Amino acid sequence: MARKLNIAVQGCCHGMLDNIYNHLLAQQKQKKVDLLIICGDFQAIRNVTDLKCMSCPDKYKQIGGFYRYYSGEKTAPVPTIFIGGNHEAGNHSREIYYGGWVAKNIYFLGNSGVVKFGGLRIGGISGIFKDFDYHKGYYELPPFRGHSRSSMHHVRSYEAFKMLQIRWPLDIMISHDWPQYIERYGDTEGLLKKKPFFKKEVDCGDLGSPVNAMLLERLRPAWWLSAHLHVRFTAKVDANESIFPEGWAGVAPRSTDTAEANPANTDEIAISDDEFAFSEPSNGTQVAAPDAKNSTAIPTKADNVCRGPTQFLALDKCLPRRQFLEIIEVEAPDNAADKELKLEYDPEWLAILRLCHPYMPLDEAPFDPPASGATPLFSDELVNKEMDWVMKNIFADGPKYIPENFVPVAPVPPPGTPDTANFGIARNDRGRGPGYDRHGQRNVRNVRNGSEWPGPLPYFINANPQTEDFCKMLGIQDQLTQRLH
């Protein structure tokens, strides 16, 4: 008999782990939760270095509560996996580009990734879509100044290319921003009542990510989970439906014009009703004009994917009276009834990583997929060759559980540091220094929370033994995190 797993889904985290886990533990009294999935803006901030690298306006930067899980002071009460959003510490994410533990029982899926849990295949892609960065490589280098702090969290075509190689069904897919056009498969009118400022984007077909729509069209997971827009929304795409409207022109045109490398404030538009004043990105007009060279044809479905509908669920951020956490039941395959509830490596994904690794783009030049066709795919022969290597060298003794090899590699603040501490970064003091509010009045709370805590500037990326061990296991070199700066 097939086993059903109870999966808790959280929208944006924004560093509020304690509140999320407390809410989850209260719900566990009625229903045991097997796994928690957090759909981005996790904010794994360990120290002032991470805070300086965090992609958001300085006045909103706070240390949050994650550092207590990183230091071991606290432990996540349920297994937790997450993807990155657009408000993250890019230097920390870059340390574990391929995925890894950020604390005991908390696992990052990487810039893109697939893992198994209790027989379920769970995939994810981090970041948000911005057409001006989509085709670029990973050119950002420490100390990650200016636009590079944001661009590190913009989805790249290289990650989409890797995800497109997946041939076998996914049970769950996680993204931060929504798939483009998904609002047309749910209660659009109800959505606009809650978020009327989405109307222009909905009318133009610009709401959401065309990359995620492309992946949904090909992969057809049983569930697609998202966050980002700070509202609960559900939809269903039937197996025989295409998410794309007739005449869809593609994801984004390629451009070699580096003048777009630092666009003026295109990352943010203000959302006035949000208590937590992070801005909501607007994708602008993203549907490219038809062009035989630049456009991407509607992708074909992978041969072996699920033929049932895709259920879509987006959730809010963790605030009172918001719909930010929900428990869903997901049925595991029949042959996984006795699977241990631990994270496992996915053989197909490891084969894809080996196959794609030599083509990782490391500069601003447009990524040129090393495969042809309307949907650029490697041949089955090449994929099977790498799969044979993976099965022989990694899975020879059966399932390969992800080793629980987390070790901290960065300092944390002293115990008792409040979540609101900003170490002088977010003073908002009209030039009068820490201890004054925006009106220039003395603020005792600011003295405590704004006091400086010494920490290194982000001039390098910490060497993380998890990444080193993973690359060694896979027989690849770490070209990204420890390249010469």
Coordinates of C-alpha atoms in Angstrom, one line a residue:
M1 CA 0.0 0.0 0.0
A2 CA 1.3 3.4 -0.9
R3 CA 2.4 5.7 1.9
K4 CA 1.3 9.3 2.2
L5 CA 3.8 11.8 3.6
N6 CA 2.7 15.0 5.4
I7 CA 4.7 17.8 3.9
A8 CA 4.5 21.3 5.6
V9 CA 5.0 24.1 3.1
Q10 CA 6.1 27.6 4.1
G11 CA 6.1 30.6 1.9
C12 CA 8.8 33.2 2.4
C13 CA 10.8 32.7 5.6
H14 CA 12.6 36.1 6.0
G15 CA 14.7 34.8 8.8
M16 CA 11.7 34.0 11.1
L17 CA 12.6 30.4 11.8
D18 CA 11.6 30.4 15.4
N19 CA 8.1 31.6 14.6
I20 CA 7.7 29.1 11.8
Y21 CA 8.8 26.1 13.9
N22 CA 6.6 27.2 16.8
H23 CA 3.6 27.4 14.5
L24 CA 4.5 24.0 13.0
L25 CA 4.9 22.3 16.4
A26 CA 1.4 23.6 17.3
Q27 CA 0.0 22.0 14.2
Q28 CA 1.9 18.8 14.9
K29 CA -0.5 18.1 17.8
Q30 CA -3.2 17.3 15.1
K31 CA -1.0 15.9 12.4
K32 CA 2.6 14.6 12.4
V33 CA 4.7 16.4 9.9
D34 CA 7.4 14.4 8.0
L35 CA 9.2 17.3 6.2
L36 CA 9.1 21.1 6.0
I37 CA 9.7 22.8 2.7
I38 CA 10.5 26.6 2.7
C39 CA 10.0 28.3 -0.7
G40 CA 12.8 30.9 -0.6
D41 CA 13.9 34.2 1.1
F42 CA 15.2 31.9 3.8
Q43 CA 17.9 34.4 4.8
A44 CA 20.6 32.1 6.3
I45 CA 22.4 35.0 7.9
R46 CA 25.3 33.9 10.2
N47 CA 27.1 37.2 10.9
V48 CA 27.8 40.7 9.8
T49 CA 29.6 39.5 6.7
D50 CA 26.5 37.7 5.4
L51 CA 24.4 40.7 6.4
K52 CA 26.6 43.0 4.2
C53 CA 26.1 40.6 1.3
M54 CA 22.4 40.2 1.7
S55 CA 20.4 41.4 -1.2
C56 CA 17.9 44.0 0.2
P57 CA 18.1 47.7 1.2
D58 CA 20.4 48.3 4.2
K59 CA 17.6 49.8 6.3
Y60 CA 15.8 46.4 6.4
K61 CA 18.9 44.3 7.3
Q62 CA 18.6 42.4 10.6
I63 CA 20.5 39.3 11.8
G64 CA 17.4 37.2 12.4
G65 CA 17.3 33.9 14.3
F66 CA 19.0 31.6 11.9
Y67 CA 22.5 32.0 13.5
R68 CA 21.3 30.1 16.6
Y69 CA 20.6 27.0 14.4
Y70 CA 23.9 27.5 12.6
S71 CA 25.8 27.6 15.9
G72 CA 24.0 24.5 17.3
E73 CA 22.2 26.5 20.1
K74 CA 19.0 25.3 18.5
T75 CA 18.0 22.4 16.2
A76 CA 15.3 22.2 13.6
P77 CA 12.5 20.0 15.1
V78 CA 11.6 18.5 11.7
P79 CA 13.8 17.8 8.6
T80 CA 13.8 21.0 6.5
I81 CA 14.7 21.8 2.9
F82 CA 14.7 25.1 1.2
I83 CA 15.6 27.0 -1.9
G84 CA 16.9 30.5 -2.3
G85 CA 14.8 33.6 -3.1
N86 CA 15.9 37.1 -4.0
H87 CA 16.7 38.3 -0.5
E88 CA 19.6 36.1 0.6
A89 CA 23.2 36.3 1.6
G90 CA 24.8 35.4 -1.7
N91 CA 28.2 34.6 -0.2
H92 CA 26.7 31.9 2.0
S93 CA 24.6 30.4 -0.9
R94 CA 27.7 30.3 -3.1
E95 CA 29.6 28.2 -0.6
I96 CA 27.1 25.4 -1.2
Y97 CA 26.2 26.0 -4.8
Y98 CA 25.4 22.3 -5.3
G99 CA 23.4 22.1 -2.1
G100 CA 24.3 21.2 1.4
W101 CA 23.4 21.5 5.1
V102 CA 23.2 25.1 6.5
A103 CA 22.6 23.7 10.0
K104 CA 21.7 20.4 11.6
N105 CA 18.5 19.1 9.9
I106 CA 18.2 22.1 7.5
Y107 CA 19.2 21.4 3.9
F108 CA 19.7 23.9 1.0
L109 CA 18.8 22.5 -2.5
G110 CA 21.5 24.6 -4.2
N111 CA 21.0 26.9 -7.2
S112 CA 19.1 24.0 -8.6
G113 CA 18.8 20.4 -7.4
V114 CA 16.9 17.2 -7.0
V115 CA 16.9 15.0 -3.9
K116 CA 14.8 12.1 -2.6
F117 CA 13.0 11.9 0.7
G118 CA 10.9 8.9 1.8
G119 CA 10.7 7.9 -1.9
L120 CA 9.6 11.3 -3.1
R121 CA 11.6 13.1 -5.7
I122 CA 11.9 16.8 -4.8
G123 CA 13.4 19.3 -7.2
G124 CA 14.0 23.0 -6.8
I125 CA 15.4 26.1 -8.5
S126 CA 16.6 29.1 -6.5
G127 CA 16.3 32.8 -7.3
I128 CA 14.0 34.9 -9.5
F129 CA 13.8 35.6 -13.2
K130 CA 15.3 38.8 -14.6
D131 CA 15.7 38.8 -18.4
F132 CA 18.8 41.1 -18.4
D133 CA 20.8 38.5 -16.3
Y134 CA 19.2 35.2 -17.5
H135 CA 21.7 34.3 -20.2
K136 CA 24.8 35.4 -18.3
G137 CA 27.2 33.1 -16.5
Y138 CA 28.3 33.3 -12.9
Y139 CA 30.5 36.4 -13.3
E140 CA 30.0 37.7 -9.7
L141 CA 33.1 37.8 -7.5
P142 CA 33.7 38.9 -3.9
P143 CA 33.2 41.3 -2.3
F144 CA 29.9 41.3 -4.3
R145 CA 29.2 45.0 -4.5
G146 CA 26.4 46.8 -6.2
H147 CA 24.3 44.9 -8.7
S148 CA 26.1 41.6 -8.1
R149 CA 24.5 41.2 -4.7
S150 CA 21.1 41.1 -6.5
S151 CA 22.3 39.3 -9.7
M152 CA 23.5 36.3 -7.7
H153 CA 19.9 35.6 -7.0
H154 CA 18.7 35.9 -10.6
V155 CA 18.0 32.5 -12.3
R156 CA 20.5 31.7 -15.1
S157 CA 19.8 29.8 -18.3
Y158 CA 22.5 27.3 -17.2
E159 CA 20.3 26.2 -14.3
A160 CA 17.2 25.9 -16.5
F161 CA 19.2 23.9 -19.0
K162 CA 20.2 21.4 -16.3
M163 CA 16.6 21.1 -15.1
L164 CA 15.4 20.5 -18.6
Q165 CA 17.5 17.3 -18.8
I166 CA 15.3 15.6 -16.2
R167 CA 13.6 12.6 -17.8
W168 CA 11.9 11.0 -14.8
P169 CA 8.9 12.2 -12.8
L170 CA 9.2 14.7 -10.0
D171 CA 6.7 14.6 -7.1
I172 CA 7.4 18.1 -5.9
M173 CA 9.0 21.1 -7.6
I174 CA 9.9 24.2 -5.6
S175 CA 10.5 27.8 -7.0
H176 CA 10.5 31.2 -5.4
D177 CA 8.6 33.1 -8.0
W178 CA 5.5 31.7 -9.7
P179 CA 5.4 30.1 -13.1
Q180 CA 4.3 32.6 -15.7
Y181 CA 0.5 32.3 -16.5
I182 CA -0.2 30.1 -13.5
E183 CA -2.8 32.7 -12.3
R184 CA -5.0 31.8 -15.2
Y185 CA -5.5 28.3 -13.8
G186 CA -6.8 29.4 -10.5
D187 CA -9.1 32.1 -9.0
T188 CA -7.6 35.1 -10.8
E189 CA -10.5 37.4 -9.7
G190 CA -9.9 36.4 -6.1
L191 CA -6.2 37.0 -6.5
L192 CA -6.8 40.5 -7.8
K193 CA -9.1 41.3 -4.9
K194 CA -6.3 40.5 -2.5
K195 CA -3.5 42.1 -4.7
P196 CA -5.1 44.6 -7.0
F197 CA -1.7 46.0 -8.0
F198 CA -1.0 42.7 -9.9
K199 CA -3.7 43.6 -12.5
K200 CA -1.4 45.2 -15.0
E201 CA 1.0 42.2 -15.0
V202 CA -1.9 39.7 -15.1
D203 CA -3.5 41.5 -18.1
C204 CA -0.1 41.6 -19.9
G205 CA 0.8 38.1 -19.0
D206 CA 3.9 39.3 -17.2
L207 CA 3.2 37.9 -13.7
G208 CA 5.6 35.2 -12.8
S209 CA 8.7 33.6 -14.4
P210 CA 8.7 32.3 -18.0
V211 CA 11.6 30.0 -16.9
N212 CA 9.4 28.3 -14.3
A213 CA 6.5 28.1 -16.8
M214 CA 8.9 26.3 -19.3
L215 CA 10.0 23.9 -16.6
L216 CA 6.4 23.2 -15.5
E217 CA 5.4 22.5 -19.1
R218 CA 8.2 19.9 -19.5
L219 CA 8.5 18.4 -16.1
R220 CA 4.8 18.3 -15.0
P221 CA 5.4 17.5 -11.3
A222 CA 2.5 16.4 -9.1
W223 CA 3.0 19.5 -7.0
W224 CA 4.6 22.9 -7.7
L225 CA 5.3 25.1 -4.6
S226 CA 6.1 28.8 -4.6
A227 CA 6.2 32.0 -2.5
H228 CA 7.5 35.5 -3.4
L229 CA 4.2 37.4 -4.0
H230 CA 3.1 37.2 -0.3
V231 CA -0.3 35.8 -1.0
R232 CA -1.9 32.3 -0.8
F233 CA -3.0 31.0 -4.2
T234 CA -3.9 27.6 -5.6
A235 CA -4.2 26.4 -9.2
K236 CA -4.4 23.2 -11.2
V237 CA -2.9 22.5 -14.6
D238 CA -4.3 19.4 -16.2
A239 CA -2.1 16.9 -18.0
N240 CA -3.6 17.7 -21.4
E241 CA -3.3 21.5 -21.0
S242 CA -0.4 23.7 -22.1
I243 CA 0.4 26.5 -19.7
F244 CA 1.5 28.7 -22.6
P245 CA -0.9 30.8 -24.7
E246 CA -0.8 30.5 -28.4
G247 CA 2.1 32.3 -30.0
W248 CA 4.4 32.3 -26.9
A249 CA 7.7 33.7 -28.1
G250 CA 10.2 32.4 -25.6
V251 CA 11.9 33.2 -22.3
A252 CA 14.2 36.1 -23.2
P253 CA 16.3 37.2 -26.1
R254 CA 20.0 36.8 -25.8
S255 CA 22.1 39.9 -25.7
T256 CA 25.8 40.5 -25.5
D257 CA 25.3 44.1 -24.5
T258 CA 27.0 44.5 -21.1
A259 CA 25.4 47.9 -20.6
E260 CA 22.5 46.1 -19.0
A261 CA 24.8 44.7 -16.3
N262 CA 23.8 47.4 -13.8
P263 CA 20.2 48.4 -14.6
A264 CA 18.8 51.3 -12.5
N265 CA 16.7 49.9 -9.7
T266 CA 14.8 47.4 -11.9
D267 CA 14.9 44.9 -9.1
E268 CA 12.3 46.6 -6.9
I269 CA 8.8 47.9 -6.9
A270 CA 7.3 48.9 -3.6
I271 CA 4.3 47.1 -2.3
S272 CA 2.5 49.4 0.0
D273 CA 0.4 47.0 2.1
D274 CA 3.3 44.9 3.3
E275 CA 4.2 45.3 7.0
F276 CA 7.6 43.9 6.2
A277 CA 8.8 46.3 3.6
F278 CA 10.9 44.2 1.3
S279 CA 10.0 45.1 -2.2
E280 CA 8.3 42.8 -4.8
P281 CA 10.2 42.4 -8.0
S282 CA 8.5 43.1 -11.2
N283 CA 9.5 41.2 -14.3
G284 CA 8.4 43.9 -16.6
T285 CA 7.7 43.0 -20.2
Q286 CA 9.4 39.7 -20.5
V287 CA 7.8 37.9 -23.5
A288 CA 10.3 38.3 -26.3
A289 CA 9.2 39.3 -29.8
P290 CA 9.2 36.2 -32.1
D291 CA 12.7 35.7 -33.4
A292 CA 13.9 32.5 -35.0
K293 CA 17.3 32.8 -33.4
N294 CA 16.5 34.0 -29.9
S295 CA 13.1 32.5 -29.1
T296 CA 12.6 29.3 -27.2
A297 CA 9.9 27.0 -28.5
I298 CA 7.3 25.6 -26.1
P299 CA 9.1 22.6 -24.5
T300 CA 7.9 19.1 -25.1
K301 CA 6.9 17.1 -22.0
A302 CA 9.5 14.6 -20.8
D303 CA 8.7 11.1 -21.9
N304 CA 8.4 9.6 -18.4
V305 CA 6.8 12.4 -16.5
C306 CA 3.6 12.2 -14.5
R307 CA 0.5 12.2 -16.7
G308 CA -1.7 13.6 -13.9
P309 CA -2.5 17.2 -13.1
T310 CA 0.0 19.6 -11.5
Q311 CA -1.3 21.1 -8.3
F312 CA 0.1 24.6 -7.6
L313 CA 0.3 26.2 -4.1
A314 CA 1.8 29.5 -3.2
L315 CA 1.9 30.9 0.3
D316 CA 2.5 34.1 2.2
K317 CA 5.2 35.2 4.5
C318 CA 5.3 34.5 8.3
L319 CA 3.2 37.2 9.8
P320 CA 0.0 37.2 12.0
R321 CA -3.2 36.5 10.2
R322 CA -1.4 35.5 7.1
Q323 CA -1.7 32.1 5.3
F324 CA 2.0 31.3 5.4
L325 CA 2.1 27.6 6.3
E326 CA 0.1 24.6 5.1
I327 CA 0.3 20.8 5.3
I328 CA -0.2 18.8 2.2
E329 CA -0.4 15.0 1.7
V330 CA 1.8 13.6 -1.0
E331 CA 1.7 9.9 -2.0
A332 CA 5.0 8.2 -2.2
P333 CA 5.6 5.4 -4.8
D334 CA 4.4 1.9 -4.0
N335 CA 8.0 0.7 -3.7
A336 CA 8.9 3.3 -1.1
A337 CA 6.5 2.2 1.7
D338 CA 9.4 1.2 3.9
K339 CA 11.8 4.0 2.9
E340 CA 13.7 5.7 5.7
L341 CA 12.7 9.4 6.1
K342 CA 16.1 10.7 5.3
L343 CA 17.5 12.8 2.4
E344 CA 19.0 10.8 -0.4
Y345 CA 21.0 11.7 -3.5
D346 CA 19.1 11.4 -6.8
P347 CA 21.0 9.3 -9.4
E348 CA 19.6 11.0 -12.4
W349 CA 20.4 14.5 -11.0
L350 CA 24.0 13.5 -10.3
A351 CA 24.3 12.2 -13.8
I352 CA 23.0 15.5 -15.1
L353 CA 25.5 17.4 -13.0
R354 CA 28.4 15.4 -14.4
L355 CA 27.2 15.9 -17.9
C356 CA 26.6 19.7 -17.6
H357 CA 29.6 20.5 -15.4
P358 CA 32.1 21.1 -18.2
Y359 CA 29.9 23.8 -19.7
M360 CA 29.4 25.9 -16.5
P361 CA 29.6 29.6 -17.6
L362 CA 31.9 31.7 -15.5
D363 CA 31.6 35.2 -17.1
E364 CA 29.0 37.6 -18.5
A365 CA 29.0 36.1 -22.0
P366 CA 25.7 34.4 -22.9
F367 CA 25.5 30.8 -22.1
D368 CA 25.5 28.7 -25.2
P369 CA 23.7 25.3 -24.6
P370 CA 25.9 22.4 -25.7
A371 CA 22.8 20.7 -27.1
S372 CA 20.5 21.5 -30.0
G373 CA 16.8 21.3 -30.6
A374 CA 13.8 23.4 -29.7
T375 CA 14.2 22.1 -26.2
P376 CA 18.0 21.7 -25.8
L377 CA 18.6 18.2 -24.6
F378 CA 21.5 15.9 -24.4
S379 CA 21.0 12.6 -26.1
D380 CA 19.7 9.6 -24.1
E381 CA 23.0 7.9 -25.0
L382 CA 25.1 10.6 -23.2
V383 CA 22.7 10.7 -20.2
N384 CA 22.8 6.9 -19.9
K385 CA 26.6 6.9 -20.0
E386 CA 26.8 9.3 -17.0
M387 CA 24.0 7.4 -15.3
D388 CA 26.1 4.2 -15.6
W389 CA 29.1 5.9 -14.0
V390 CA 26.9 7.2 -11.2
M391 CA 25.4 3.8 -10.4
K392 CA 28.7 2.1 -10.5
N393 CA 30.7 4.6 -8.5
I394 CA 28.1 6.1 -6.1
F395 CA 25.1 3.7 -5.9
A396 CA 26.8 0.4 -6.1
D397 CA 25.7 -0.5 -2.6
G398 CA 22.1 0.8 -2.9
P399 CA 20.6 4.2 -2.0
K400 CA 23.1 6.9 -1.1
Y401 CA 21.9 8.9 1.8
I402 CA 23.2 12.5 2.0
P403 CA 25.8 12.5 4.7
E404 CA 25.0 14.6 7.8
N405 CA 28.4 16.3 7.5
F406 CA 27.5 19.8 8.5
V407 CA 30.2 21.8 10.2
P408 CA 30.2 25.6 10.8
V409 CA 32.8 27.5 8.8
A410 CA 31.9 31.0 9.8
P411 CA 31.6 32.9 13.1
V412 CA 28.3 33.9 14.7
P413 CA 27.4 36.7 17.1
P414 CA 27.6 36.3 20.8
P415 CA 24.7 34.3 22.4
G416 CA 21.7 36.5 23.3
T417 CA 22.2 38.8 20.3
P418 CA 18.6 39.9 19.4
D419 CA 17.1 39.0 16.0
T420 CA 16.7 42.7 15.3
A421 CA 20.5 43.4 15.6
N422 CA 21.9 45.1 12.5
F423 CA 25.5 45.9 13.7
G424 CA 25.3 49.5 12.5
I425 CA 24.4 48.6 8.9
A426 CA 20.8 49.7 9.1
R427 CA 21.0 52.9 11.1
N428 CA 18.4 55.1 9.4
D429 CA 19.7 57.8 11.6
R430 CA 20.1 60.9 9.4
G431 CA 23.8 60.8 9.9
R432 CA 23.9 61.1 13.6
G433 CA 25.2 57.6 14.2
P434 CA 23.8 54.5 16.1
G435 CA 21.5 55.3 18.9
Y436 CA 19.3 57.7 17.0
D437 CA 16.0 57.1 15.1
R438 CA 15.1 58.6 11.7
H439 CA 13.8 61.8 13.4
G440 CA 17.2 62.3 15.1
Q441 CA 15.8 61.3 18.5
R442 CA 17.8 59.2 21.0
N443 CA 16.7 55.6 20.8
V444 CA 18.1 53.3 23.5
R445 CA 17.0 50.1 21.6
N446 CA 19.0 51.2 18.6
V447 CA 22.1 51.5 20.8
R448 CA 21.8 47.8 21.7
N449 CA 20.7 46.5 18.3
G450 CA 22.9 48.8 16.2
S451 CA 26.2 48.4 18.1
E452 CA 29.1 47.3 15.9
W453 CA 30.1 43.6 15.9
P454 CA 33.5 43.1 14.2
G455 CA 33.4 40.7 11.2
P456 CA 35.4 40.2 8.0
L457 CA 34.4 42.0 4.9
P458 CA 33.1 39.7 2.2
Y459 CA 36.3 39.5 0.2
F460 CA 36.3 35.7 -0.2
I461 CA 33.9 32.7 -0.1
N462 CA 34.5 30.3 2.7
A463 CA 35.8 26.9 1.6
N464 CA 33.0 24.5 2.7
P465 CA 34.0 20.9 3.2
Q466 CA 30.5 19.7 2.1
T467 CA 31.1 21.2 -1.4
E468 CA 34.6 19.7 -1.5
D469 CA 33.3 16.2 -0.5
F470 CA 30.5 16.4 -3.0
C471 CA 32.7 17.4 -5.9
K472 CA 35.1 14.6 -5.0
M473 CA 32.3 12.1 -4.9
L474 CA 31.1 13.2 -8.3
G475 CA 34.5 13.4 -9.8
I476 CA 34.3 17.1 -10.8
Q477 CA 36.3 20.2 -9.9
D478 CA 34.8 23.1 -7.9
Q479 CA 35.1 25.7 -10.6
L480 CA 32.9 28.3 -8.9
T481 CA 33.2 28.7 -5.2
Q482 CA 37.0 28.6 -4.9
R483 CA 38.1 30.1 -8.2
L484 CA 40.8 32.8 -7.9
H485 CA 39.3 36.1 -7.1

